[in-house]
CSV table of C-alpha atoms and ligand atoms in Angstrom, one decimal:
chain,number,residue,atom,x,y,z
C,240,MET,CA,100.9,87.6,105.4
C,241,ASN,CA,98.9,90.3,107.2
C,242,GLU,CA,95.4,90.0,105.6
C,243,ASN,CA,95.5,93.7,105.0
C,244,ALA,CA,99.0,94.0,103.6
C,245,ARG,CA,98.9,96.1,100.4
C,246,LEU,CA,99.2,94.4,97.1
C,247,TRP,CA,100.2,96.5,94.2
C,248,CYS,CA,98.5,95.7,90.8
C,249,ALA,CA,100.3,96.7,87.7
C,250,THR,CA,97.8,97.0,84.9
C,251,THR,CA,96.8,99.7,82.3
C,252,ASN,CA,93.5,98.1,82.0
C,253,ALA,CA,90.7,99.9,84.1
C,254,GLY,CA,88.4,96.9,83.7
C,255,LYS,CA,90.9,94.5,85.3
C,256,LEU,CA,91.6,96.9,88.1
C,257,ARG,CA,87.8,97.4,88.9
C,258,GLU,CA,87.4,93.5,89.2
C,259,PHE,CA,90.5,93.0,91.3
C,260,ARG,CA,89.2,95.6,93.8
C,261,LEU,CA,86.1,93.4,94.3
C,262,ALA,CA,88.1,90.8,96.1
C,263,GLY,CA,88.0,92.6,99.4
C,264,ALA,CA,91.9,92.6,99.5
C,265,ASN,CA,94.0,95.7,99.9
C,266,VAL,CA,94.7,95.9,96.0
C,267,GLU,CA,96.1,99.3,94.8
C,268,ALA,CA,97.0,100.4,91.3
C,269,VAL,CA,100.8,101.1,90.8
C,270,PRO,CA,101.1,104.9,91.2
C,271,ALA,CA,102.1,106.7,88.1
C,272,MET,CA,101.7,103.8,85.9
C,273,ARG,CA,101.5,106.0,82.9
C,274,ASP,CA,104.9,107.5,83.8
C,275,ILE,CA,106.6,104.2,83.6
C,276,PRO,CA,107.8,103.0,80.2
C,277,PRO,CA,105.6,100.1,79.3
C,278,SER,CA,106.9,96.5,80.0
C,279,PRO,CA,107.9,94.2,77.3
C,280,GLU,CA,105.1,91.7,76.6
C,281,ASP,CA,106.4,89.4,74.0
C,282,GLY,CA,106.0,85.9,75.5
C,283,ALA,CA,104.4,83.0,73.8
C,284,THR,CA,102.2,82.1,76.8
C,285,PHE,CA,100.1,83.9,79.4
C,286,GLU,CA,102.6,82.8,82.0
C,287,GLU,CA,105.5,84.3,80.2
C,288,ASN,CA,103.8,87.7,79.7
C,289,ALA,CA,102.5,87.9,83.3
C,290,GLU,CA,106.0,87.1,84.6
C,291,GLN,CA,107.5,89.7,82.3
C,292,LYS,CA,105.2,92.4,83.6
C,293,ALA,CA,105.4,91.4,87.3
C,294,ILE,CA,109.2,91.4,87.3
C,295,TYR,CA,109.4,94.6,85.4
C,296,TYR,CA,106.9,96.8,87.3
C,297,SER,CA,108.0,95.3,90.7
C,298,ARG,CA,111.4,97.1,90.3
C,299,PHE,CA,109.5,100.4,90.5
C,300,THR,CA,107.6,99.6,93.7
C,301,GLU,CA,108.2,98.3,97.3
C,302,GLY,CA,106.4,95.3,98.5
C,303,LEU,CA,104.4,92.7,96.7
C,304,LEU,CA,103.2,93.3,93.2
C,305,PHE,CA,101.1,91.3,90.9
C,306,ALA,CA,100.4,91.5,87.1
C,307,ASP,CA,97.7,89.8,85.1
C,308,ASP,CA,98.0,88.4,81.6
C,309,SER,CA,94.8,87.2,80.3
C,310,GLY,CA,92.8,86.5,77.1
C,311,LEU,CA,90.2,84.5,75.2
C,312,GLU,CA,91.0,81.1,73.6
C,313,VAL,CA,88.5,80.0,70.9
C,314,ASP,CA,88.6,76.3,70.0
C,315,ALA,CA,87.5,76.6,66.4
C,316,LEU,CA,90.4,79.3,65.9
C,317,GLY,CA,93.0,76.9,67.4
C,318,GLY,CA,93.2,78.8,70.6
C,319,ALA,CA,93.3,82.3,69.1
C,320,PRO,CA,93.3,85.2,69.9
C,321,GLY,CA,95.1,84.0,73.1
C,322,VAL,CA,98.0,86.2,74.1
C,323,TYR,CA,97.0,88.5,71.2
C,324,SER,CA,93.6,89.1,72.7
C,325,ALA,CA,94.1,92.9,73.5
C,326,ARG,CA,95.7,93.5,69.9
C,327,TYR,CA,93.7,91.0,67.9
C,328,ALA,CA,92.5,93.7,65.4
C,329,GLY,CA,95.8,95.6,65.4
C,330,GLU,CA,98.4,97.1,67.9
C,331,HIS,CA,96.1,99.8,69.2
C,332,ALA,CA,92.8,98.1,68.6
C,333,ASN,CA,89.9,98.8,70.8
C,334,ASP,CA,87.3,96.3,72.3
C,335,ALA,CA,84.8,97.1,69.5
C,336,ALA,CA,87.3,96.4,66.7
C,337,ASN,CA,88.5,93.1,68.5
C,338,ASN,CA,84.9,91.9,69.0
C,339,ALA,CA,84.0,92.6,65.3
C,340,LEU,CA,87.0,90.7,64.1
C,341,LEU,CA,86.3,87.8,66.3
C,342,LEU,CA,82.5,87.6,64.9
C,343,GLU,CA,84.0,87.8,61.4
C,344,ARG,CA,86.4,85.0,62.0
C,345,LEU,CA,83.6,82.7,63.5
C,346,LYS,CA,81.1,83.5,60.7
C,347,ASN,CA,79.4,80.2,59.7
C,348,GLN,CA,81.2,78.4,62.5
C,349,ASP,CA,79.1,76.0,64.5
C,350,ASP,CA,81.6,75.2,67.2
C,351,ARG,CA,81.4,78.4,69.4
C,352,ARG,CA,83.3,76.9,72.5
C,353,ALA,CA,85.8,79.3,74.2
C,354,ARG,CA,87.5,80.0,77.4
C,355,PHE,CA,88.8,83.1,79.2
C,356,VAL,CA,92.3,82.4,80.9
C,357,CYS,CA,93.9,84.6,83.5
C,358,VAL,CA,97.5,84.1,84.8
C,359,ILE,CA,98.5,86.3,87.7
C,360,ALA,CA,102.3,86.6,88.5
C,361,LEU,CA,103.4,87.7,91.8
C,362,ALA,CA,106.8,89.4,92.3
C,363,GLN,CA,108.8,91.6,94.6
C,364,SER,CA,111.8,93.9,93.8
C,365,GLY,CA,112.3,92.3,90.4
C,366,GLN,CA,112.1,88.6,91.7
C,367,MET,CA,109.4,86.3,90.6
C,368,ILE,CA,107.5,84.6,93.5
C,369,ARG,CA,105.0,82.4,91.6
C,370,THR,CA,102.1,82.4,89.2
C,371,PHE,CA,98.3,81.5,89.6
C,372,ARG,CA,95.9,80.5,86.7
C,373,GLY,CA,92.2,80.6,86.4
C,374,THR,CA,89.8,79.7,83.6
C,375,VAL,CA,86.1,80.0,82.7
C,376,GLU,CA,84.5,78.0,79.9
C,377,GLY,CA,81.7,79.5,77.7
C,378,GLU,CA,80.6,80.1,74.1
C,379,ILE,CA,80.9,83.0,71.7
C,380,LEU,CA,77.5,84.4,70.6
C,381,THR,CA,76.8,85.8,67.1
C,382,ALA,CA,75.9,89.3,68.4
C,383,PRO,CA,76.8,91.1,71.6
C,384,ARG,CA,74.5,91.2,74.7
C,385,GLY,CA,74.9,93.5,77.6
C,386,THR,CA,77.1,96.5,78.3
C,387,GLY,CA,78.9,95.4,81.5
C,388,GLY,CA,82.5,94.2,81.9
C,389,PHE,CA,85.0,94.9,79.3
C,390,GLY,CA,86.8,93.3,76.3
C,391,TYR,CA,84.9,90.3,74.9
C,392,ASP,CA,82.5,90.0,77.8
C,393,PRO,CA,79.3,90.9,75.8
C,394,LEU,CA,80.0,88.1,73.3
C,395,PHE,CA,81.0,85.4,76.0
C,396,PHE,CA,77.9,83.5,77.0
C,397,TYR,CA,78.2,81.7,80.3
C,398,PRO,CA,75.8,78.6,80.2
C,399,PRO,CA,75.3,78.3,84.1
C,400,PHE,CA,73.9,81.8,84.1
C,401,SER,CA,72.3,81.7,80.7
C,402,GLN,CA,73.8,85.2,80.1
C,403,THR,CA,76.9,86.9,78.9
C,404,LEU,CA,79.5,88.2,81.3
C,405,GLY,CA,78.4,91.6,79.9
C,406,GLU,CA,74.8,91.2,81.2
C,407,ILE,CA,75.7,90.2,84.8
C,408,PRO,CA,76.7,92.4,87.7
C,409,ALA,CA,80.5,92.7,88.2
C,410,GLU,CA,80.3,90.8,91.5
C,411,ASN,CA,78.7,87.8,89.8
C,412,LYS,CA,81.3,87.8,87.1
C,413,PHE,CA,84.2,87.9,89.6
C,414,ALA,CA,82.6,85.0,91.5
C,415,VAL,CA,82.9,82.6,88.4
C,416,SER,CA,85.6,84.2,86.2
C,417,HIS,CA,89.1,83.3,85.4
C,418,ARG,CA,90.3,86.4,87.0
C,419,GLY,CA,88.4,85.8,90.3
C,420,GLU,CA,89.7,82.3,90.3
C,421,ALA,CA,93.4,83.2,89.9
C,422,LEU,CA,93.1,86.0,92.5
C,423,ARG,CA,91.4,83.8,95.0
C,424,GLU,CA,94.2,81.3,94.5
C,425,MET,CA,96.8,84.0,95.1
C,426,LEU,CA,95.1,85.3,98.2
C,427,THR,CA,94.8,81.7,99.7
C,428,TRP,CA,98.4,81.0,99.0
C,429,LEU,CA,99.5,84.2,100.6
C,430,SER,CA,97.4,83.7,103.7
C,431,VAL,CA,98.9,80.0,104.1
C,432,ARG,CA,102.4,81.3,103.4
C,433,ALA,CA,102.1,84.0,106.3
G,503,ITT,P1,97.6,95.2,81.0
G,503,ITT,O1,98.7,94.4,80.2
G,503,ITT,O2,98.2,96.5,81.2
G,503,ITT,O3,97.2,94.5,82.3
G,503,ITT,P2,95.9,94.6,78.7
G,503,ITT,O4,94.5,95.0,78.5
G,503,ITT,O5,96.9,95.0,77.6
G,503,ITT,O6,96.4,95.3,80.1
G,503,ITT,P3,96.5,91.8,78.4
G,503,ITT,O7,97.6,92.0,77.5
G,503,ITT,O8,96.4,90.7,79.4
G,503,ITT,O9,96.1,93.2,79.1
G,503,ITT,O10,95.2,91.5,77.4
G,503,ITT,C1,93.9,91.1,77.9
G,503,ITT,C2,92.9,91.1,76.9
G,503,ITT,O11,92.2,89.9,76.9
G,503,ITT,C3,92.0,92.3,77.2
G,503,ITT,O12,92.3,93.5,76.7
G,503,ITT,C4,90.6,91.8,76.7
G,503,ITT,O13,90.6,92.0,75.4
G,503,ITT,C5,90.7,90.1,76.9
G,503,ITT,N1,90.2,89.8,78.3
G,503,ITT,C6,90.9,89.5,79.3
G,503,ITT,N2,90.0,89.3,80.4
G,503,ITT,C7,88.9,89.6,79.9
G,503,ITT,C8,87.6,89.5,80.6
G,503,ITT,O14,87.5,89.4,81.9
G,503,ITT,N3,86.6,90.0,79.9
G,503,ITT,C9,86.7,90.3,78.6
G,503,ITT,N4,87.8,90.3,78.0
G,503,ITT,C10,88.9,89.9,78.6
């Protein structure tokens, strides 16, 4: 693949898009995302949801398109909120409500281990090409720290930095994050395939 070939990114989440743009690749948001009826997203796994989104939105664009399905898995909650991370506290829940519910569910819980998972699905003209997965391990704090990032970042403590993902610059998060790992895998795969 030409290193500067454009990659369409299908997401309604501005936080994800900001991070993808850090990769140095030619990542562009799908134009008029708001005018396209939302993709179904009812799979049981990150892979299924990412594939649904990528296949669906790639019918509206020309060229390579990718979609990200991601979320937080908390060991003490049996892997919840998982694929429900965006709507943990309800269908239209915001980050604050999701974070508050997570803290409530983990009250008096000593085991705070958790990971972020990101699956990127790559598609073209309604056909799946393949998926890429990234993870990052951490711990859920008992109160938020930092105002950077999005979603559960202020509660997600990353031991190697002794900070939460909400306290560090976006570039540093992308260097170690589930999303950075999945995207780098995709870019490597595309460059080898070229
Ligand atoms: P799109 O489907 O339009 O891309 P979305 O926000 O609905 O946007 P998901 O269904 O993949 O995306 O849900 C991802 C949720 O998981 C996100 O809303 C956050 O709550 C959480 N999440 C994922 N990656 C995260 C990260 O890097 N930092 C913090 N929270 C994250």
